[in-house]
Amino acid sequence: AQSVTQLGSHVSVSEGALVLLRCNYSSSVPPYLFWYVQYPNQGLQLLLKYTSAATLVKGINGFEAEFKKSETSFHLTKPSAHMSDAAEYFCAVSEPGAAGNKLTFGGGTRVLVKP
Amino acid sequence: NAGVTQTPKFQVLKTGQSMTLQCAQDMNHNSMYWYRQDPGMGLRLIYYSASEGTTDKGEVPNGYNVSRLNKREFSLRLESAAPSQTSVYFCASSERPSGGLNEQFFGPGTRLTVL
């Protein structure tokens, strides 16, 4: 069975500072990996995804993530935080070839951006 | 395109009451999903429908039933609501499953409280 661990349920950063959100996964096969963002009172939207092409993946709004197989990690970064980045972020995995394209989510990390 | 729509947005039920959450998508997607979101637990899959005419259990199916009414619509029914079902419910859809490559598109959610 797959599982996803996001270290830190809450992260506080200053505007302009680096944003680093950690995600580690457990999977019997190299998975597909996703980062989603949820703004207050909204549904989730895709930030970026890793599907075994390049290990460094660039997404929307200046975010990027690096797949490291040896560390079973897929950490999300943004060099300079903006107030509009305040949201909850979810890491998710799916198993290639599995029926139904199902996602397994981590517990989420809420980001607070201080002026 | 409206994307994924859900009704109602909010609902309060008494223990033992029943209700149906409605979901529709206008992207001609084959697969649809129901998740529940609880604090610190991320999103957990309740049921999914890989294609029209099929439904399968996810991680937390107990107390729920689903109907894939047609390609566009996928409803979630609570036959006898319990306080443990207080949660935010999200519907999602994706294109034809292709080994986990396709992202899921999420609706805005239904906030359900069971007293």
PDB file of C-alpha atoms in Angstrom:
ATOM      1  CA  ALA A   1       0.000   0.000   0.000  1.00  0.00           C
ATOM      2  CA  GLN A   2       1.129   3.508  -0.709  1.00  0.00           C
ATOM      3  CA  SER A   3       1.457   6.244   1.866  1.00  0.00           C
ATOM      4  CA  VAL A   4       2.471   9.888   1.883  1.00  0.00           C
ATOM      5  CA  THR A   5       3.974  11.838   4.770  1.00  0.00           C
ATOM      6  CA  GLN A   6       4.125  15.610   4.831  1.00  0.00           C
ATOM      7  CA  LEU A   7       6.415  16.916   7.556  1.00  0.00           C
ATOM      8  CA  GLY A   8       4.897  19.884   9.344  1.00  0.00           C
ATOM      9  CA  SER A   9       1.192  20.534   9.348  1.00  0.00           C
ATOM     10  CA  HIS A  10       1.835  24.291   9.520  1.00  0.00           C
ATOM     11  CA  VAL A  11       4.654  26.382   8.059  1.00  0.00           C
ATOM     12  CA  SER A  12       5.139  30.100   8.570  1.00  0.00           C
ATOM     13  CA  VAL A  13       7.355  32.081   6.199  1.00  0.00           C
ATOM     14  CA  SER A  14       8.083  35.755   5.667  1.00  0.00           C
ATOM     15  CA  GLU A  15       7.162  37.389   2.396  1.00  0.00           C
ATOM     16  CA  GLY A  16      10.158  37.072   0.077  1.00  0.00           C
ATOM     17  CA  ALA A  17      11.631  34.090   1.921  1.00  0.00           C
ATOM     18  CA  LEU A  18      12.101  30.553   0.626  1.00  0.00           C
ATOM     19  CA  VAL A  19       9.139  28.215   0.851  1.00  0.00           C
ATOM     20  CA  LEU A  20      10.055  24.555   1.454  1.00  0.00           C
ATOM     21  CA  LEU A  21       7.379  21.918   1.946  1.00  0.00           C
ATOM     22  CA  ARG A  22       8.459  18.352   2.556  1.00  0.00           C
ATOM     23  CA  CYS A  23       6.876  15.207   1.157  1.00  0.00           C
ATOM     24  CA  ASN A  24       8.053  11.631   1.536  1.00  0.00           C
ATOM     25  CA  TYR A  25       6.297   8.640   0.064  1.00  0.00           C
ATOM     26  CA  SER A  26       6.238   4.926   0.520  1.00  0.00           C
ATOM     27  CA  SER A  27       5.547   2.820  -2.541  1.00  0.00           C
ATOM     28  CA  SER A  28       6.548  -0.590  -3.848  1.00  0.00           C
ATOM     29  CA  VAL A  29       7.091   0.878  -7.322  1.00  0.00           C
ATOM     30  CA  PRO A  30       8.236   4.340  -8.447  1.00  0.00           C
ATOM     31  CA  PRO A  31       5.020   6.310  -8.277  1.00  0.00           C
ATOM     32  CA  TYR A  32       3.590   9.307 -10.028  1.00  0.00           C
ATOM     33  CA  LEU A  33       3.682  12.293  -7.681  1.00  0.00           C
ATOM     34  CA  PHE A  34       1.577  15.413  -7.463  1.00  0.00           C
ATOM     35  CA  TRP A  35       1.359  18.638  -5.517  1.00  0.00           C
ATOM     36  CA  TYR A  36      -2.036  20.278  -5.150  1.00  0.00           C
ATOM     37  CA  VAL A  37      -2.920  23.632  -3.571  1.00  0.00           C
ATOM     38  CA  GLN A  38      -6.142  24.505  -1.800  1.00  0.00           C
ATOM     39  CA  TYR A  39      -7.034  28.140  -1.219  1.00  0.00           C
ATOM     40  CA  PRO A  40      -9.535  28.924   1.550  1.00  0.00           C
ATOM     41  CA  ASN A  41     -13.010  27.580   0.883  1.00  0.00           C
ATOM     42  CA  GLN A  42     -12.056  26.210  -2.514  1.00  0.00           C
ATOM     43  CA  GLY A  43     -11.352  22.873  -4.120  1.00  0.00           C
ATOM     44  CA  LEU A  44      -7.879  21.589  -4.940  1.00  0.00           C
ATOM     45  CA  GLN A  45      -5.945  22.630  -8.009  1.00  0.00           C
ATOM     46  CA  LEU A  46      -2.847  21.056  -9.488  1.00  0.00           C
ATOM     47  CA  LEU A  47       0.479  22.806  -8.941  1.00  0.00           C
ATOM     48  CA  LEU A  48       2.719  20.262 -10.659  1.00  0.00           C
ATOM     49  CA  LYS A  49       3.225  16.564 -11.296  1.00  0.00           C
ATOM     50  CA  TYR A  50       6.080  14.114 -11.752  1.00  0.00           C
ATOM     51  CA  THR A  51       5.516  11.307 -14.225  1.00  0.00           C
ATOM     52  CA  SER A  52       9.035   9.857 -14.672  1.00  0.00           C
ATOM     53  CA  ALA A  53      10.308  12.359 -17.236  1.00  0.00           C
ATOM     54  CA  ALA A  54      12.541  15.046 -15.667  1.00  0.00           C
ATOM     55  CA  THR A  55      13.255  14.767 -11.942  1.00  0.00           C
ATOM     56  CA  LEU A  56      12.976  18.547 -11.483  1.00  0.00           C
ATOM     57  CA  VAL A  57       9.454  19.618 -12.223  1.00  0.00           C
ATOM     58  CA  LYS A  58       8.290  23.195 -12.641  1.00  0.00           C
ATOM     59  CA  GLY A  59       4.746  24.148 -11.871  1.00  0.00           C
ATOM     60  CA  ILE A  60       2.503  27.157 -11.755  1.00  0.00           C
ATOM     61  CA  ASN A  61       3.045  30.291  -9.657  1.00  0.00           C
ATOM     62  CA  GLY A  62       6.836  29.793  -9.461  1.00  0.00           C
ATOM     63  CA  PHE A  63       6.756  26.480  -7.605  1.00  0.00           C
ATOM     64  CA  GLU A  64       8.992  23.543  -8.399  1.00  0.00           C
ATOM     65  CA  ALA A  65       9.652  20.109  -6.940  1.00  0.00           C
ATOM     66  CA  GLU A  66      12.447  17.591  -7.223  1.00  0.00           C
ATOM     67  CA  PHE A  67      11.954  13.848  -7.271  1.00  0.00           C
ATOM     68  CA  LYS A  68      14.690  12.021  -5.354  1.00  0.00           C
ATOM     69  CA  LYS A  69      14.281   8.283  -5.623  1.00  0.00           C
ATOM     70  CA  SER A  70      17.057   7.486  -3.134  1.00  0.00           C
ATOM     71  CA  GLU A  71      15.334   9.602  -0.491  1.00  0.00           C
ATOM     72  CA  THR A  72      11.763   8.718  -1.572  1.00  0.00           C
ATOM     73  CA  SER A  73      11.039  12.426  -1.484  1.00  0.00           C
ATOM     74  CA  PHE A  74       9.267  15.044  -3.593  1.00  0.00           C
ATOM     75  CA  HIS A  75       9.780  18.335  -1.770  1.00  0.00           C
ATOM     76  CA  LEU A  76       8.103  21.506  -3.021  1.00  0.00           C
ATOM     77  CA  THR A  77       9.956  24.828  -3.137  1.00  0.00           C
ATOM     78  CA  LYS A  78       9.445  28.417  -4.150  1.00  0.00           C
ATOM     79  CA  PRO A  79      12.374  30.852  -3.940  1.00  0.00           C
ATOM     80  CA  SER A  80      10.386  33.864  -2.798  1.00  0.00           C
ATOM     81  CA  ALA A  81       7.061  33.668  -0.978  1.00  0.00           C
ATOM     82  CA  HIS A  82       4.202  35.963  -1.864  1.00  0.00           C
ATOM     83  CA  MET A  83       1.190  36.784   0.261  1.00  0.00           C
ATOM     84  CA  SER A  84      -0.978  34.997  -2.289  1.00  0.00           C
ATOM     85  CA  ASP A  85       0.838  31.715  -1.503  1.00  0.00           C
ATOM     86  CA  ALA A  86      -1.031  31.415   1.790  1.00  0.00           C
ATOM     87  CA  ALA A  87      -2.954  28.172   1.336  1.00  0.00           C
ATOM     88  CA  GLU A  88      -2.892  24.490   2.186  1.00  0.00           C
ATOM     89  CA  TYR A  89      -0.668  22.233   0.108  1.00  0.00           C
ATOM     90  CA  PHE A  90      -1.135  18.531  -0.458  1.00  0.00           C
ATOM     91  CA  CYS A  91       1.295  15.962  -1.784  1.00  0.00           C
ATOM     92  CA  ALA A  92      -0.273  12.931  -3.483  1.00  0.00           C
ATOM     93  CA  VAL A  93       0.858   9.736  -5.177  1.00  0.00           C
ATOM     94  CA  SER A  94      -0.623   7.308  -7.655  1.00  0.00           C
ATOM     95  CA  GLU A  95       0.634   3.925  -8.698  1.00  0.00           C
ATOM     96  CA  PRO A  96       1.448   3.537 -12.385  1.00  0.00           C
ATOM     97  CA  GLY A  97      -0.837   0.992 -13.980  1.00  0.00           C
ATOM     98  CA  ALA A  98      -3.202   0.809 -11.041  1.00  0.00           C
ATOM     99  CA  ALA A  99      -6.895   0.709 -11.808  1.00  0.00           C
ATOM    100  CA  GLY A 100      -8.862   3.903 -11.569  1.00  0.00           C
ATOM    101  CA  ASN A 101      -6.087   6.493 -11.456  1.00  0.00           C
ATOM    102  CA  LYS A 102      -6.513   6.713  -7.682  1.00  0.00           C
ATOM    103  CA  LEU A 103      -4.613   9.237  -5.570  1.00  0.00           C
ATOM    104  CA  THR A 104      -3.314   8.812  -2.026  1.00  0.00           C
ATOM    105  CA  PHE A 105      -2.885  12.132  -0.228  1.00  0.00           C
ATOM    106  CA  GLY A 106      -0.658  13.337   2.548  1.00  0.00           C
ATOM    107  CA  GLY A 107      -2.110  15.155   5.537  1.00  0.00           C
ATOM    108  CA  GLY A 108      -1.460  18.604   4.109  1.00  0.00           C
ATOM    109  CA  THR A 109       0.705  21.578   5.103  1.00  0.00           C
ATOM    110  CA  ARG A 110      -0.879  24.946   5.771  1.00  0.00           C
ATOM    111  CA  VAL A 111       1.340  27.877   4.763  1.00  0.00           C
ATOM    112  CA  LEU A 112       1.102  31.233   6.488  1.00  0.00           C
ATOM    113  CA  VAL A 113       2.936  34.145   4.859  1.00  0.00           C
ATOM    114  CA  LYS A 114       3.920  37.021   7.121  1.00  0.00           C
ATOM    115  CA  PRO A 115       4.375  40.522   5.712  1.00  0.00           C
TER     116      PRO A 115
ATOM    117  CA  ASN B   1     -16.895  25.303 -18.933  1.00  0.00           C
ATOM    118  CA  ALA B   2     -17.999  25.046 -15.325  1.00  0.00           C
ATOM    119  CA  GLY B   3     -15.620  22.136 -14.637  1.00  0.00           C
ATOM    120  CA  VAL B   4     -16.766  20.090 -11.628  1.00  0.00           C
ATOM    121  CA  THR B   5     -19.835  21.336  -9.793  1.00  0.00           C
ATOM    122  CA  GLN B   6     -21.218  20.129  -6.465  1.00  0.00           C
ATOM    123  CA  THR B   7     -24.505  20.696  -4.684  1.00  0.00           C
ATOM    124  CA  PRO B   8     -25.249  21.650  -2.009  1.00  0.00           C
ATOM    125  CA  LYS B   9     -22.404  23.825  -0.725  1.00  0.00           C
ATOM    126  CA  PHE B  10     -23.450  23.436   2.905  1.00  0.00           C
ATOM    127  CA  GLN B  11     -25.716  21.000   4.718  1.00  0.00           C
ATOM    128  CA  VAL B  12     -26.656  20.316   8.318  1.00  0.00           C
ATOM    129  CA  LEU B  13     -28.234  16.965   9.158  1.00  0.00           C
ATOM    130  CA  LYS B  14     -29.456  15.287  12.284  1.00  0.00           C
ATOM    131  CA  THR B  15     -28.152  11.852  13.180  1.00  0.00           C
ATOM    132  CA  GLY B  16     -30.039   9.215  11.224  1.00  0.00           C
ATOM    133  CA  GLN B  17     -31.177  11.468   8.417  1.00  0.00           C
ATOM    134  CA  SER B  18     -30.287  10.667   4.822  1.00  0.00           C
ATOM    135  CA  MET B  19     -29.094  12.853   1.991  1.00  0.00           C
ATOM    136  CA  THR B  20     -27.496  12.751  -1.445  1.00  0.00           C
ATOM    137  CA  LEU B  21     -24.579  14.880  -2.539  1.00  0.00           C
ATOM    138  CA  GLN B  22     -24.624  15.679  -6.234  1.00  0.00           C
ATOM    139  CA  CYS B  23     -21.636  16.056  -8.541  1.00  0.00           C
ATOM    140  CA  ALA B  24     -21.457  16.819 -12.236  1.00  0.00           C
ATOM    141  CA  GLN B  25     -18.602  17.485 -14.665  1.00  0.00           C
ATOM    142  CA  ASP B  26     -18.685  18.968 -18.151  1.00  0.00           C
ATOM    143  CA  MET B  27     -15.194  17.950 -19.304  1.00  0.00           C
ATOM    144  CA  ASN B  28     -16.249  14.603 -20.803  1.00  0.00           C
ATOM    145  CA  HIS B  29     -14.081  12.789 -18.269  1.00  0.00           C
ATOM    146  CA  ASN B  30     -14.398   9.065 -17.818  1.00  0.00           C
ATOM    147  CA  SER B  31     -13.415   8.747 -14.161  1.00  0.00           C
ATOM    148  CA  MET B  32     -15.015  10.356 -11.127  1.00  0.00           C
ATOM    149  CA  TYR B  33     -14.193  10.266  -7.420  1.00  0.00           C
ATOM    150  CA  TRP B  34     -15.579  11.143  -4.012  1.00  0.00           C
ATOM    151  CA  TYR B  35     -13.239  12.187  -1.191  1.00  0.00           C
ATOM    152  CA  ARG B  36     -13.705  13.397   2.329  1.00  0.00           C
ATOM    153  CA  GLN B  37     -11.358  15.932   3.913  1.00  0.00           C
ATOM    154  CA  ASP B  38     -10.749  15.974   7.646  1.00  0.00           C
ATOM    155  CA  PRO B  39      -8.202  18.129   9.507  1.00  0.00           C
ATOM    156  CA  GLY B  40      -4.724  16.632   9.493  1.00  0.00           C
ATOM    157  CA  MET B  41      -5.776  13.634   7.416  1.00  0.00           C
ATOM    158  CA  GLY B  42      -5.657  15.064   3.927  1.00  0.00           C
ATOM    159  CA  LEU B  43      -8.215  13.702   1.491  1.00  0.00           C
ATOM    160  CA  ARG B  44      -9.368  10.114   1.740  1.00  0.00           C
ATOM    161  CA  LEU B  45     -11.057   8.310  -1.126  1.00  0.00           C
ATOM    162  CA  ILE B  46     -14.575   7.104  -0.392  1.00  0.00           C
ATOM    163  CA  TYR B  47     -15.649   5.655  -3.762  1.00  0.00           C
ATOM    164  CA  TYR B  48     -14.618   6.040  -7.343  1.00  0.00           C
ATOM    165  CA  SER B  49     -15.963   5.264 -10.785  1.00  0.00           C
ATOM    166  CA  ALA B  50     -13.279   4.449 -13.333  1.00  0.00           C
ATOM    167  CA  SER B  51     -15.790   4.612 -16.160  1.00  0.00           C
ATOM    168  CA  GLU B  52     -19.509   4.941 -16.717  1.00  0.00           C
ATOM    169  CA  GLY B  53     -21.267   1.885 -15.357  1.00  0.00           C
ATOM    170  CA  THR B  54     -18.605   0.917 -12.806  1.00  0.00           C
ATOM    171  CA  THR B  55     -18.048   1.890  -9.180  1.00  0.00           C
ATOM    172  CA  ASP B  56     -15.491   0.694  -6.641  1.00  0.00           C
ATOM    173  CA  LYS B  57     -14.766   1.205  -2.978  1.00  0.00           C
ATOM    174  CA  GLY B  58     -11.970   3.432  -1.849  1.00  0.00           C
ATOM    175  CA  GLU B  59     -10.268   3.732   1.508  1.00  0.00           C
ATOM    176  CA  VAL B  60     -13.289   4.727   3.640  1.00  0.00           C
ATOM    177  CA  PRO B  61     -16.531   3.460   2.011  1.00  0.00           C
ATOM    178  CA  ASN B  62     -18.483   2.445   5.118  1.00  0.00           C
ATOM    179  CA  GLY B  63     -21.720   4.388   5.560  1.00  0.00           C
ATOM    180  CA  TYR B  64     -21.812   5.608   1.968  1.00  0.00           C
ATOM    181  CA  ASN B  65     -23.242   4.538  -1.363  1.00  0.00           C
ATOM    182  CA  VAL B  66     -22.678   5.957  -4.826  1.00  0.00           C
ATOM    183  CA  SER B  67     -24.406   6.052  -8.170  1.00  0.00           C
ATOM    184  CA  ARG B  68     -22.803   6.831 -11.516  1.00  0.00           C
ATOM    185  CA  LEU B  69     -25.953   8.164 -13.125  1.00  0.00           C
ATOM    186  CA  ASN B  70     -24.351   8.814 -16.518  1.00  0.00           C
ATOM    187  CA  LYS B  71     -20.976   9.970 -17.775  1.00  0.00           C
ATOM    188  CA  ARG B  72     -21.451  13.450 -16.317  1.00  0.00           C
ATOM    189  CA  GLU B  73     -22.933  12.726 -12.897  1.00  0.00           C
ATOM    190  CA  PHE B  74     -21.742  10.850  -9.821  1.00  0.00           C
ATOM    191  CA  SER B  75     -23.750  11.077  -6.603  1.00  0.00           C
ATOM    192  CA  LEU B  76     -22.848  10.147  -3.018  1.00  0.00           C
ATOM    193  CA  ARG B  77     -25.557   9.016  -0.607  1.00  0.00           C
ATOM    194  CA  LEU B  78     -25.533   8.880   3.158  1.00  0.00           C
ATOM    195  CA  GLU B  79     -28.358   6.533   4.173  1.00  0.00           C
ATOM    196  CA  SER B  80     -28.210   7.178   7.921  1.00  0.00           C
ATOM    197  CA  ALA B  81     -25.910  10.047   8.787  1.00  0.00           C
ATOM    198  CA  ALA B  82     -23.637   9.838  11.835  1.00  0.00           C
ATOM    199  CA  PRO B  83     -21.606  12.591  13.557  1.00  0.00           C
ATOM    200  CA  SER B  84     -18.423  10.837  12.328  1.00  0.00           C
ATOM    201  CA  GLN B  85     -19.469  11.788   8.802  1.00  0.00           C
ATOM    202  CA  THR B  86     -19.117  15.479   9.556  1.00  0.00           C
ATOM    203  CA  SER B  87     -16.557  16.524   6.971  1.00  0.00           C
ATOM    204  CA  VAL B  88     -15.931  18.401   3.759  1.00  0.00           C
ATOM    205  CA  TYR B  89     -16.711  16.278   0.717  1.00  0.00           C
ATOM    206  CA  PHE B  90     -15.005  16.763  -2.616  1.00  0.00           C
ATOM    207  CA  CYS B  91     -15.881  15.339  -5.975  1.00  0.00           C
ATOM    208  CA  ALA B  92     -13.193  15.039  -8.646  1.00  0.00           C
ATOM    209  CA  SER B  93     -12.890  13.818 -12.211  1.00  0.00           C
ATOM    210  CA  SER B  94     -10.130  12.784 -14.600  1.00  0.00           C
ATOM    211  CA  GLU B  95      -9.739  11.635 -18.172  1.00  0.00           C
ATOM    212  CA  ARG B  96      -9.537   7.993 -19.180  1.00  0.00           C
ATOM    213  CA  PRO B  97      -7.215   6.273 -16.723  1.00  0.00           C
ATOM    214  CA  SER B  98      -3.771   5.774 -18.202  1.00  0.00           C
ATOM    215  CA  GLY B  99      -1.697   4.332 -15.444  1.00  0.00           C
ATOM    216  CA  GLY B 100      -2.038   7.282 -13.110  1.00  0.00           C
ATOM    217  CA  LEU B 101      -0.802   9.994 -15.467  1.00  0.00           C
ATOM    218  CA  ASN B 102      -3.893  12.121 -15.552  1.00  0.00           C
ATOM    219  CA  GLU B 103      -4.513  14.817 -12.989  1.00  0.00           C
ATOM    220  CA  GLN B 104      -7.786  15.020 -11.149  1.00  0.00           C
ATOM    221  CA  PHE B 105      -9.965  18.125 -11.280  1.00  0.00           C
ATOM    222  CA  PHE B 106     -11.799  19.006  -8.085  1.00  0.00           C
ATOM    223  CA  GLY B 107     -15.126  20.597  -7.304  1.00  0.00           C
ATOM    224  CA  PRO B 108     -15.558  23.348  -4.681  1.00  0.00           C
ATOM    225  CA  GLY B 109     -16.697  20.947  -1.951  1.00  0.00           C
ATOM    226  CA  THR B 110     -19.734  20.354   0.259  1.00  0.00           C
ATOM    227  CA  ARG B 111     -19.396  21.154   3.946  1.00  0.00           C
ATOM    228  CA  LEU B 112     -21.542  18.674   5.888  1.00  0.00           C
ATOM    229  CA  THR B 113     -22.308  18.807   9.597  1.00  0.00           C
ATOM    230  CA  VAL B 114     -24.122  15.959  11.336  1.00  0.00           C
ATOM    231  CA  LEU B 115     -25.539  16.826  14.736  1.00  0.00           C
TER     232      LEU B 115
END
